[in-house]
PDB file of C-alpha atoms (C1' of nucleotides) in Angstrom:
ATOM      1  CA  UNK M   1     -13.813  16.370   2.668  1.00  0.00           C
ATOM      2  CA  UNK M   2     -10.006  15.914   3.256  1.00  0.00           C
ATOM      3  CA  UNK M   3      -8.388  13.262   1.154  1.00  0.00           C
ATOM      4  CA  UNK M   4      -6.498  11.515   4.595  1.00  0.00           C
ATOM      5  CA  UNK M   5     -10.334  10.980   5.919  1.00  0.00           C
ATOM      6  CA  UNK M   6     -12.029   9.986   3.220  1.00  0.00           C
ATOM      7  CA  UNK M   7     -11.650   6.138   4.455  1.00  0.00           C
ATOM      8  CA  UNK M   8     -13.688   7.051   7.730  1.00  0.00           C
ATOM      9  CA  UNK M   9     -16.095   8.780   5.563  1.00  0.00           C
ATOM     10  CA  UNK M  10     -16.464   5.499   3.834  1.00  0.00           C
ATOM     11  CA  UNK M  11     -16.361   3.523   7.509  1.00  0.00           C
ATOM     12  CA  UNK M  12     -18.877   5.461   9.239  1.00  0.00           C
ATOM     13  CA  UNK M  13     -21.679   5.593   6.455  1.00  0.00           C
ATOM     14  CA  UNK M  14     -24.372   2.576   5.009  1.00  0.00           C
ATOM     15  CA  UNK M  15     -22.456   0.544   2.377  1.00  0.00           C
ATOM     16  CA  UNK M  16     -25.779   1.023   0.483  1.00  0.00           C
ATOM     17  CA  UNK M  17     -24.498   4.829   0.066  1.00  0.00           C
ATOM     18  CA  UNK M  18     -21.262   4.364  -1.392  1.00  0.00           C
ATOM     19  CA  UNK M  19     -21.156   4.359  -5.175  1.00  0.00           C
ATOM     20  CA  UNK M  20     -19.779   0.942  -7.410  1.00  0.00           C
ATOM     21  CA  UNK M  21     -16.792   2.550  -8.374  1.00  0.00           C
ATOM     22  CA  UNK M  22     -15.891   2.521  -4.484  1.00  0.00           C
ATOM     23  CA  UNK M  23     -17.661  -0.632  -3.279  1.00  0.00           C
ATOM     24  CA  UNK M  24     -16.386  -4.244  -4.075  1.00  0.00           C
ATOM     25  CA  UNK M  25     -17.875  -5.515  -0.927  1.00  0.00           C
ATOM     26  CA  UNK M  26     -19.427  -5.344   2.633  1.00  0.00           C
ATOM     27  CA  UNK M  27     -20.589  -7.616   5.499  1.00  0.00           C
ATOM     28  CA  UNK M  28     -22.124  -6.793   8.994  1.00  0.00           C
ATOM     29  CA  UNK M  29     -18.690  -5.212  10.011  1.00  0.00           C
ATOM     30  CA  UNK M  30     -16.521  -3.978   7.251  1.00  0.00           C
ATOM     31  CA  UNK M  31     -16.311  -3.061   3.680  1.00  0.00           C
ATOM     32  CA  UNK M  32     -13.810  -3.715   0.980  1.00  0.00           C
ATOM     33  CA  UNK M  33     -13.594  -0.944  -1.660  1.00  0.00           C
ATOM     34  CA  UNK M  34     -11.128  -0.158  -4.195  1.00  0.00           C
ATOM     35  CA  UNK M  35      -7.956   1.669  -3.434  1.00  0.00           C
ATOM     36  CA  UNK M  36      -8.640   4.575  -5.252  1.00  0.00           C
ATOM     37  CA  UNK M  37      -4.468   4.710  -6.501  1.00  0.00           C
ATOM     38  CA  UNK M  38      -4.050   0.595  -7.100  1.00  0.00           C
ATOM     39  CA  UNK M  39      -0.159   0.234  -6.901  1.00  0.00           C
ATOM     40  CA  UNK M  40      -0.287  -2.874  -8.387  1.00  0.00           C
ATOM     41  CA  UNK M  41      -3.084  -5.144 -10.889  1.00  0.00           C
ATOM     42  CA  UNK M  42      -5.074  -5.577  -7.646  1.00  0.00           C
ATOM     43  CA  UNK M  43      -5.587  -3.322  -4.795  1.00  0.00           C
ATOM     44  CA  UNK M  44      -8.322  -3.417  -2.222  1.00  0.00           C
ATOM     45  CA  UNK M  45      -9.035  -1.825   1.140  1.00  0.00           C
ATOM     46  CA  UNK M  46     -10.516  -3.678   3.469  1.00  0.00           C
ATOM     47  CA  UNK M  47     -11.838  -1.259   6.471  1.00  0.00           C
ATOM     48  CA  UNK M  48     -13.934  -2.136   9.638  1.00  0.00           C
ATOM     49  CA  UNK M  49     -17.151  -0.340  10.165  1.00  0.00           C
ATOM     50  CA  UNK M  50     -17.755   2.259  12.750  1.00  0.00           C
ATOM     51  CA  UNK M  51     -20.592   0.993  14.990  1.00  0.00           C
ATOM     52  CA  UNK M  52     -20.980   0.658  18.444  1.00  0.00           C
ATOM     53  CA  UNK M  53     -19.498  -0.254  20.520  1.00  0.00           C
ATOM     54  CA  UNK M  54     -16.414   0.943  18.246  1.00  0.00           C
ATOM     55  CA  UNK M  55     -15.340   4.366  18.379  1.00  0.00           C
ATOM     56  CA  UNK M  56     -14.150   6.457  15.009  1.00  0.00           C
ATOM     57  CA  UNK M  57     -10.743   7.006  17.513  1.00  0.00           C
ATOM     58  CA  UNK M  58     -10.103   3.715  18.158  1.00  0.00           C
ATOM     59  CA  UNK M  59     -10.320   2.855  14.899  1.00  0.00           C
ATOM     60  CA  UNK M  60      -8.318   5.760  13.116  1.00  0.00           C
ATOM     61  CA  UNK M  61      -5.527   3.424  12.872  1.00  0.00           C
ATOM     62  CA  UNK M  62      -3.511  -0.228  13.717  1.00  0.00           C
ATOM     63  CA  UNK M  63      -1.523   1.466  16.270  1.00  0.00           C
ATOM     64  CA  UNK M  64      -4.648   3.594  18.444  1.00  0.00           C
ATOM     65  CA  UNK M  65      -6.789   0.220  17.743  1.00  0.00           C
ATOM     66  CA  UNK M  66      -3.897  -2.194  19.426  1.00  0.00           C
ATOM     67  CA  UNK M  67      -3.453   0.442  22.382  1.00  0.00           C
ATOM     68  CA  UNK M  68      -6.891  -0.284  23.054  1.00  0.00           C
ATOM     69  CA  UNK M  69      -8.860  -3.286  24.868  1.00  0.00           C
ATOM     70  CA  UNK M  70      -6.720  -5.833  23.545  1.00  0.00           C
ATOM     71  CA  UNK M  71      -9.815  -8.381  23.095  1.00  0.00           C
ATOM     72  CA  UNK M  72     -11.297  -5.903  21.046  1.00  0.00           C
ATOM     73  CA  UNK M  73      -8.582  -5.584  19.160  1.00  0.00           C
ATOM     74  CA  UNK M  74      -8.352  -9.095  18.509  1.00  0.00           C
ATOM     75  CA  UNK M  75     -11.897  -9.266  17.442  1.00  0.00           C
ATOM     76  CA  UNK M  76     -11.504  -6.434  14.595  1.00  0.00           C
ATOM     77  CA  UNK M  77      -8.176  -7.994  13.361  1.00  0.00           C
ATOM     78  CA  UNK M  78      -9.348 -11.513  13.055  1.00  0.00           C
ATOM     79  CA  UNK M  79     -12.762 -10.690  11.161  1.00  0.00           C
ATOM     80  CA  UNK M  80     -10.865  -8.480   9.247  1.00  0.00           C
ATOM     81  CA  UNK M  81      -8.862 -11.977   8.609  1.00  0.00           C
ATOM     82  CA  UNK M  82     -11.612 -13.765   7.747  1.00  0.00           C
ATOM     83  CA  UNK M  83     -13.060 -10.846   4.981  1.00  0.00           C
ATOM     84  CA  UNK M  84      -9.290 -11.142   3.483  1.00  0.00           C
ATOM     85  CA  UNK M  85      -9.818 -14.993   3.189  1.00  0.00           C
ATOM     86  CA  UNK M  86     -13.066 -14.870   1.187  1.00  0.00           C
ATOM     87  CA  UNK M  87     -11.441 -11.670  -0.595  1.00  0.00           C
ATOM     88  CA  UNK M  88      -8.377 -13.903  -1.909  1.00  0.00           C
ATOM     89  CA  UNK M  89     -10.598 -16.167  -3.668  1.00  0.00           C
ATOM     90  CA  UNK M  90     -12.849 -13.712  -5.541  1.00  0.00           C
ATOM     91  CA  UNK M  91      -8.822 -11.719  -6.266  1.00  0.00           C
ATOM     92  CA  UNK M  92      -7.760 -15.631  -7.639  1.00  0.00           C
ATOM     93  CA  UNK M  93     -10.952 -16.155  -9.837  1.00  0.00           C
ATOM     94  CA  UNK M  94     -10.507 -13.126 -11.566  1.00  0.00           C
ATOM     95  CA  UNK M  95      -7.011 -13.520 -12.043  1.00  0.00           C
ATOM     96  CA  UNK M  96      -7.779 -16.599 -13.369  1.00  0.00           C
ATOM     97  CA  UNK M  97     -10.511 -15.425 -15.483  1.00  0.00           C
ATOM     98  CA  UNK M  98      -8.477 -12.567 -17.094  1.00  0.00           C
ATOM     99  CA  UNK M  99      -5.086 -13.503 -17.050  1.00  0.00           C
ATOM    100  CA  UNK M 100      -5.233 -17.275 -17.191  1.00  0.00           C
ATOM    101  CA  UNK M 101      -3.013 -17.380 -14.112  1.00  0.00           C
ATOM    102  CA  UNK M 102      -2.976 -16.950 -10.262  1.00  0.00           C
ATOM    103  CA  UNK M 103      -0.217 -14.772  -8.879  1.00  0.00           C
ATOM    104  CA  UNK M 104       0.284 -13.830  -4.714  1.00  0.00           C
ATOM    105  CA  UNK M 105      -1.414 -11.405  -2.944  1.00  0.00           C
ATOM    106  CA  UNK M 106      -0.055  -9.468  -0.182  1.00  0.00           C
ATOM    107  CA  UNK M 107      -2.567  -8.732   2.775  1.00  0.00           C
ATOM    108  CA  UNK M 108      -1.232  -6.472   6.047  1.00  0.00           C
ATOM    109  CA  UNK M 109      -0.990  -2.887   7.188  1.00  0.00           C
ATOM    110  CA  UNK M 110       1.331   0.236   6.757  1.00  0.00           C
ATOM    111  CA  UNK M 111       3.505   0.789   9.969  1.00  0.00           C
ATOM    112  CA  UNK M 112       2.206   3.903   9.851  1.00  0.00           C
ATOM    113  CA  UNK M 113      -0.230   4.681   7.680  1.00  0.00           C
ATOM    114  CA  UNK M 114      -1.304   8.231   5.879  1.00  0.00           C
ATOM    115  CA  UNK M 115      -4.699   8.016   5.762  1.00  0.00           C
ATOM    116  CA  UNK M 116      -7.343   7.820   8.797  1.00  0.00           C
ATOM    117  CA  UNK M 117      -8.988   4.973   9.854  1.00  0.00           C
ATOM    118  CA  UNK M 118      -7.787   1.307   9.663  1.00  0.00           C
ATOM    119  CA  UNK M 119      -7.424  -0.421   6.430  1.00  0.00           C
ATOM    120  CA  UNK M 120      -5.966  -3.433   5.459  1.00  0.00           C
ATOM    121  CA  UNK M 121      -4.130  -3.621   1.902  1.00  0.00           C
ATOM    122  CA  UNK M 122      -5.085  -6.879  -0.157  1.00  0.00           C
ATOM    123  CA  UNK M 123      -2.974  -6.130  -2.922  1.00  0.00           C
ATOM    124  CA  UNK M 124      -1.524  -8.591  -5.905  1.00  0.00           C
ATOM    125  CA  UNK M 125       2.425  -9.045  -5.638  1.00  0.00           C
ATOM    126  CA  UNK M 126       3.070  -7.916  -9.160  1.00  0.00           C
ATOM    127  CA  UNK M 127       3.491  -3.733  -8.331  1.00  0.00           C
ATOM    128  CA  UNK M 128       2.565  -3.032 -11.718  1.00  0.00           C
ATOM    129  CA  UNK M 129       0.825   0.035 -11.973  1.00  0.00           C
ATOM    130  CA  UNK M 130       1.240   3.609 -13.612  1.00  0.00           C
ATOM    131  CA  UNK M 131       0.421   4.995 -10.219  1.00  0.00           C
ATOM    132  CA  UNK M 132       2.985   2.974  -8.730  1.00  0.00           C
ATOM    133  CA  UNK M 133       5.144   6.699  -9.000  1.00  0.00           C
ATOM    134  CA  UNK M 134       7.952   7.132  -6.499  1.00  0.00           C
ATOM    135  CA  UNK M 135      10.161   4.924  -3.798  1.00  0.00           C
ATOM    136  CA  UNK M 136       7.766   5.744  -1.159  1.00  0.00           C
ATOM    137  CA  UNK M 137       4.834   3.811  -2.982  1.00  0.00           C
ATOM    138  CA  UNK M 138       7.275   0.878  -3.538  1.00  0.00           C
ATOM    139  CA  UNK M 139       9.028   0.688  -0.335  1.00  0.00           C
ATOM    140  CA  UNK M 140       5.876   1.110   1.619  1.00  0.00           C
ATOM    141  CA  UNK M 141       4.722  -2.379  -0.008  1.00  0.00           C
ATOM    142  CA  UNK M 142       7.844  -4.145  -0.435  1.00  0.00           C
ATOM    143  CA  UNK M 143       7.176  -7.741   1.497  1.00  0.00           C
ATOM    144  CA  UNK M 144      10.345  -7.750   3.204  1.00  0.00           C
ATOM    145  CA  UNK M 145      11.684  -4.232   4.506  1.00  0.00           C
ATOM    146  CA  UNK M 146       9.159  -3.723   7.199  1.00  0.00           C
ATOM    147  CA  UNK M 147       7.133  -0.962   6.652  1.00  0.00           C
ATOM    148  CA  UNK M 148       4.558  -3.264   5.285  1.00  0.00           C
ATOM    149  CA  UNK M 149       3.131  -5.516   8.297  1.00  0.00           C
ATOM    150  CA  UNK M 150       1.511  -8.838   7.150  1.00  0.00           C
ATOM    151  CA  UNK M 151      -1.724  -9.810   8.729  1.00  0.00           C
ATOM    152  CA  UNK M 152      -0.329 -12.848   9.997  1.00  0.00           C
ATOM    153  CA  UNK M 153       2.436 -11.195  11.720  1.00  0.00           C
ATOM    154  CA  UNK M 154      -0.389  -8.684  13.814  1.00  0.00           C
ATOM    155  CA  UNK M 155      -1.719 -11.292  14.394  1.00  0.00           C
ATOM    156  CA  UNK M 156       1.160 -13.308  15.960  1.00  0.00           C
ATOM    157  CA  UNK M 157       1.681 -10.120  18.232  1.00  0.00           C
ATOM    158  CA  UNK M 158      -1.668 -11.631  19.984  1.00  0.00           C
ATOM    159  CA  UNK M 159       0.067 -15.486  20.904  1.00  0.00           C
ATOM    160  CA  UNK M 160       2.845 -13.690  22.213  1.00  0.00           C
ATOM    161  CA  UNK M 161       4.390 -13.028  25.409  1.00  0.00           C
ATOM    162  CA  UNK M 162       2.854  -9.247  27.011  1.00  0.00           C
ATOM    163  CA  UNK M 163       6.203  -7.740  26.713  1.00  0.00           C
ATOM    164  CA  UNK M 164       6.513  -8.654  22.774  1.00  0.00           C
ATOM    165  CA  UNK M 165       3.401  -7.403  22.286  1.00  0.00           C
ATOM    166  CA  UNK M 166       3.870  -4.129  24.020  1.00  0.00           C
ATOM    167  CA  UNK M 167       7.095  -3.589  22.210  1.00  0.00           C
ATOM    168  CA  UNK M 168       5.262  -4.238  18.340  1.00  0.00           C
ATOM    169  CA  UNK M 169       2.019  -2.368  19.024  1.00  0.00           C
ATOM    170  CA  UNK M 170       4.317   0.668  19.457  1.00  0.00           C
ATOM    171  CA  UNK M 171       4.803   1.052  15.341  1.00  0.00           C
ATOM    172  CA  UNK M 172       6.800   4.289  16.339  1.00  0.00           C
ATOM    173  CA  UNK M 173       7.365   6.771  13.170  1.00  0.00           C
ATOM    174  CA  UNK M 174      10.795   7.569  13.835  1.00  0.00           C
ATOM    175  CA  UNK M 175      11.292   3.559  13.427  1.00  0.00           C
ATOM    176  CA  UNK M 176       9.511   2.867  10.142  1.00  0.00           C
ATOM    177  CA  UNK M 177      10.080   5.967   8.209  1.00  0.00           C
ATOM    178  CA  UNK M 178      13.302   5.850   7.253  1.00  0.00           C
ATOM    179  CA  UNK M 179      12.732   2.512   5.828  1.00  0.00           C
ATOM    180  CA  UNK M 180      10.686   4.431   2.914  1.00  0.00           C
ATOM    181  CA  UNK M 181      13.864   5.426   1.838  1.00  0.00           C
ATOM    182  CA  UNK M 182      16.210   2.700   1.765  1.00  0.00           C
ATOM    183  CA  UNK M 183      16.901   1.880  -1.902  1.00  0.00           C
ATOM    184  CA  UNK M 184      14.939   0.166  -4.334  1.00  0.00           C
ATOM    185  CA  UNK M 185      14.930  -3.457  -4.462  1.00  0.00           C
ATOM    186  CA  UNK M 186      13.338  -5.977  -6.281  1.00  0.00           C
ATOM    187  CA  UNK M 187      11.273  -7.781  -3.713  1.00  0.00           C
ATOM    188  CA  UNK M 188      11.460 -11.073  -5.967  1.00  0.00           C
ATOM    189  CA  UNK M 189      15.427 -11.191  -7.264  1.00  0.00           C
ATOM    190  CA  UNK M 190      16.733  -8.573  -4.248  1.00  0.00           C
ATOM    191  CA  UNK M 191      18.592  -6.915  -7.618  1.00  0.00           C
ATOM    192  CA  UNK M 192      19.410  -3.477  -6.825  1.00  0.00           C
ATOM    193  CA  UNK M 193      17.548  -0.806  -9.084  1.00  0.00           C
ATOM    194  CA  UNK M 194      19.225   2.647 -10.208  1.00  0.00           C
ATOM    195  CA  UNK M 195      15.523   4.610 -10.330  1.00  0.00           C
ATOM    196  CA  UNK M 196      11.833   4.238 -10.577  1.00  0.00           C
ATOM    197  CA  UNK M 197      11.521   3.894 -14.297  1.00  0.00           C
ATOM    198  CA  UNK M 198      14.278   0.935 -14.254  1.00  0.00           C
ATOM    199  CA  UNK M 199      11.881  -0.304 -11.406  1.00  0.00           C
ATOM    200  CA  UNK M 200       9.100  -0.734 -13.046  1.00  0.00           C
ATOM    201  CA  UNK M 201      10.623  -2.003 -16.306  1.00  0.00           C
ATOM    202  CA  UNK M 202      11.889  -4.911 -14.258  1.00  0.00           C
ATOM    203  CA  UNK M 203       9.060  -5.507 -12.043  1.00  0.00           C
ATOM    204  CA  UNK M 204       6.878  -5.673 -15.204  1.00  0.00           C
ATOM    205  CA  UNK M 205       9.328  -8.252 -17.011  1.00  0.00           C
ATOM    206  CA  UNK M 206       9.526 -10.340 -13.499  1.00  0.00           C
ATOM    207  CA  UNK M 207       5.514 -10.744 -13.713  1.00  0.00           C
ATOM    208  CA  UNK M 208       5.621 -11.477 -17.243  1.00  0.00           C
ATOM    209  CA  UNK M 209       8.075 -14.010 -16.931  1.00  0.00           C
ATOM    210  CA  UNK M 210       6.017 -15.734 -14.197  1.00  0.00           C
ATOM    211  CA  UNK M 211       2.755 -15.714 -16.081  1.00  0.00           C
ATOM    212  CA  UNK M 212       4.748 -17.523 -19.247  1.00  0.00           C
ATOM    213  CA  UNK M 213       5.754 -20.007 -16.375  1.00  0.00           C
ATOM    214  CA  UNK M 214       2.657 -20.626 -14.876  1.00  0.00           C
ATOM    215  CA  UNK M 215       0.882 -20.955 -18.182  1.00  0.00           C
ATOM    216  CA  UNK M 216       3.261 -23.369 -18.786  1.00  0.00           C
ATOM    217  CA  UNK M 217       2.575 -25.497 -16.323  1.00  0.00           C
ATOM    218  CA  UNK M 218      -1.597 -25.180 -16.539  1.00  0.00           C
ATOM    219  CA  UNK M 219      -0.884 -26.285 -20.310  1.00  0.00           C
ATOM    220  CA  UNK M 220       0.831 -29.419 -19.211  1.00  0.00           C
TER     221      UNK M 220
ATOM    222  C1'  DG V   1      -3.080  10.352   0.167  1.00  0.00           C
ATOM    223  C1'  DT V   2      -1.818  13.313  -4.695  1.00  0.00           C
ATOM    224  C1'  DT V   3       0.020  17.078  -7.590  1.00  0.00           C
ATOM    225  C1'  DC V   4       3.380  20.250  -8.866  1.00  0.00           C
ATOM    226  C1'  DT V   5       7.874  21.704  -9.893  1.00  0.00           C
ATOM    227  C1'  DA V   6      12.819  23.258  -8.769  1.00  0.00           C
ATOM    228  C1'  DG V   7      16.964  21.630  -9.152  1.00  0.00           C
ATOM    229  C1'  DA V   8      19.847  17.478  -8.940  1.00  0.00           C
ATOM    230  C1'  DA V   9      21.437  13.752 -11.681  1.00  0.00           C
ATOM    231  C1'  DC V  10      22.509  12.078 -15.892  1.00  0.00           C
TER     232       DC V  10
ATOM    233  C1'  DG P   1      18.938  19.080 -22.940  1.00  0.00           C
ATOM    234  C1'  DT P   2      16.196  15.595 -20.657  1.00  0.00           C
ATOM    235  C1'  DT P   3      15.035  12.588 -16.895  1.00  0.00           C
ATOM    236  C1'  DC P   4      14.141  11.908 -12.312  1.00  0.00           C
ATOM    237  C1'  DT P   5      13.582  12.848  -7.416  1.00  0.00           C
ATOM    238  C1'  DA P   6      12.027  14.955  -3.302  1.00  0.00           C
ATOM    239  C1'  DG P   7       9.831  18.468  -0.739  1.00  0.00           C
ATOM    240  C1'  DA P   8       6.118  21.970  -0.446  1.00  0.00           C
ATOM    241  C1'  DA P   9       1.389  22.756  -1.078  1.00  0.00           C
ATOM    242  C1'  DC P  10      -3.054  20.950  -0.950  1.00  0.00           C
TER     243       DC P  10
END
DNA sequence: GTTCTAGAAC
DNA sequence: GTTCTAGAAC
């Protein structure tokens, strides 16, 4: 099995089959497992399930699924909405539970993702991970360069006028590519950062600070 | 997507 | 000399 399919392996197969390791969660029509490379303290997948009358090449990513019946569309998108919702609160509990603290959570797509089949990244806003490893990991989740699409933004693309949508289903390569390697920035302070390693150092010492602050205020 | 590593950057 | 990046291979 390739590594870029093993999400549709996971999609098109009884949640009953896939191991703990993988499996957080499931309903009726999708399944939240563990990125297997977490680029930050939490990092799910959330992927809809191939059954009828959904087709594995509809679903092999945002932009084949939005080219698509656009009611269809609509209806993956929003339940994959409402699995993030429930999703954030189990993420908060256990932050709570083992850090003492509730931090943000980033939930939306890569422009253009490298692995098959749709997934939506619920991910916590700190970045701190060892396999955080190069500017590509970092850019592709930084909140506010574009390559990472929040869920609330695809689903914007639905109130809009025809013509907006058209032009943001596109999610052409040659346009969100290059933005993996625009400079590193920290997301939180927009500070400029000479290399990975300084990177990480500083995004570290940014969540640290905010847990100290938060504590803070809980102890109050 | 990751791993490996040559050669650039320091 | 060591650290770090980026592209090829998988």
């Amino acid at each position: 099995m390739s590594n870029l399919s093993v999400l549709r392996t996971y999609a098109q197969t009884s949640p009953s089959k896939l191991p703990p390791s993988v499996l957080f969660s499931s309903t009726s029509t999708s399944m939240t497992v563990f990125d297997a490379f977490p680029k930050a303290i939490f990092h799910f997948l959330i992927l809809p399930r191939i059954q009828p009358p959904f087709t594995t090449s509809e679903l092999s990513n945002l932009r084949t699924l939005l080219k698509g019946d656009k009611e269809r569309a609509k209806e993956v998108i929003t339940a994959l909405n409402e699995d993030a919702k429930t999703l954030h609160k189990e993420i908060e509990e256990e932050m709570m539970a083992r850090y003492g603290f509730k931090w943000g959570i980033c939930t939306g797509f890569h422009a253009v993702p490298s692995m098959n089949h749709v997934h939506l990244h619920v991910i916590s806003d700190d970045f701190c991970s060892d396999r955080l490893k190069n500017k590509k990991h970092y850019n592709s989740f930084h909140p506010k360069l574009g390559f990472f699409i929040s869920l609330d933004e695809v689903l914007s693309w639905f109130e809009a006028t025809p013509s907006y949508y058209s032009s943001m289903i596109k999610l052409d390569e040659k346009q969100y590519e290059p933005i993996l390697k625009e400079d590193l920035v920290c997301w939180r302070c927009h500070k400029s950062m000479k290399n990975i390693p300084t990177l990480k150092a500083h995004l570290q010492e940014e969540w640290e600070t905010q847990a100290r602050r938060e504590k803070a205020k809980l102890a109050k």
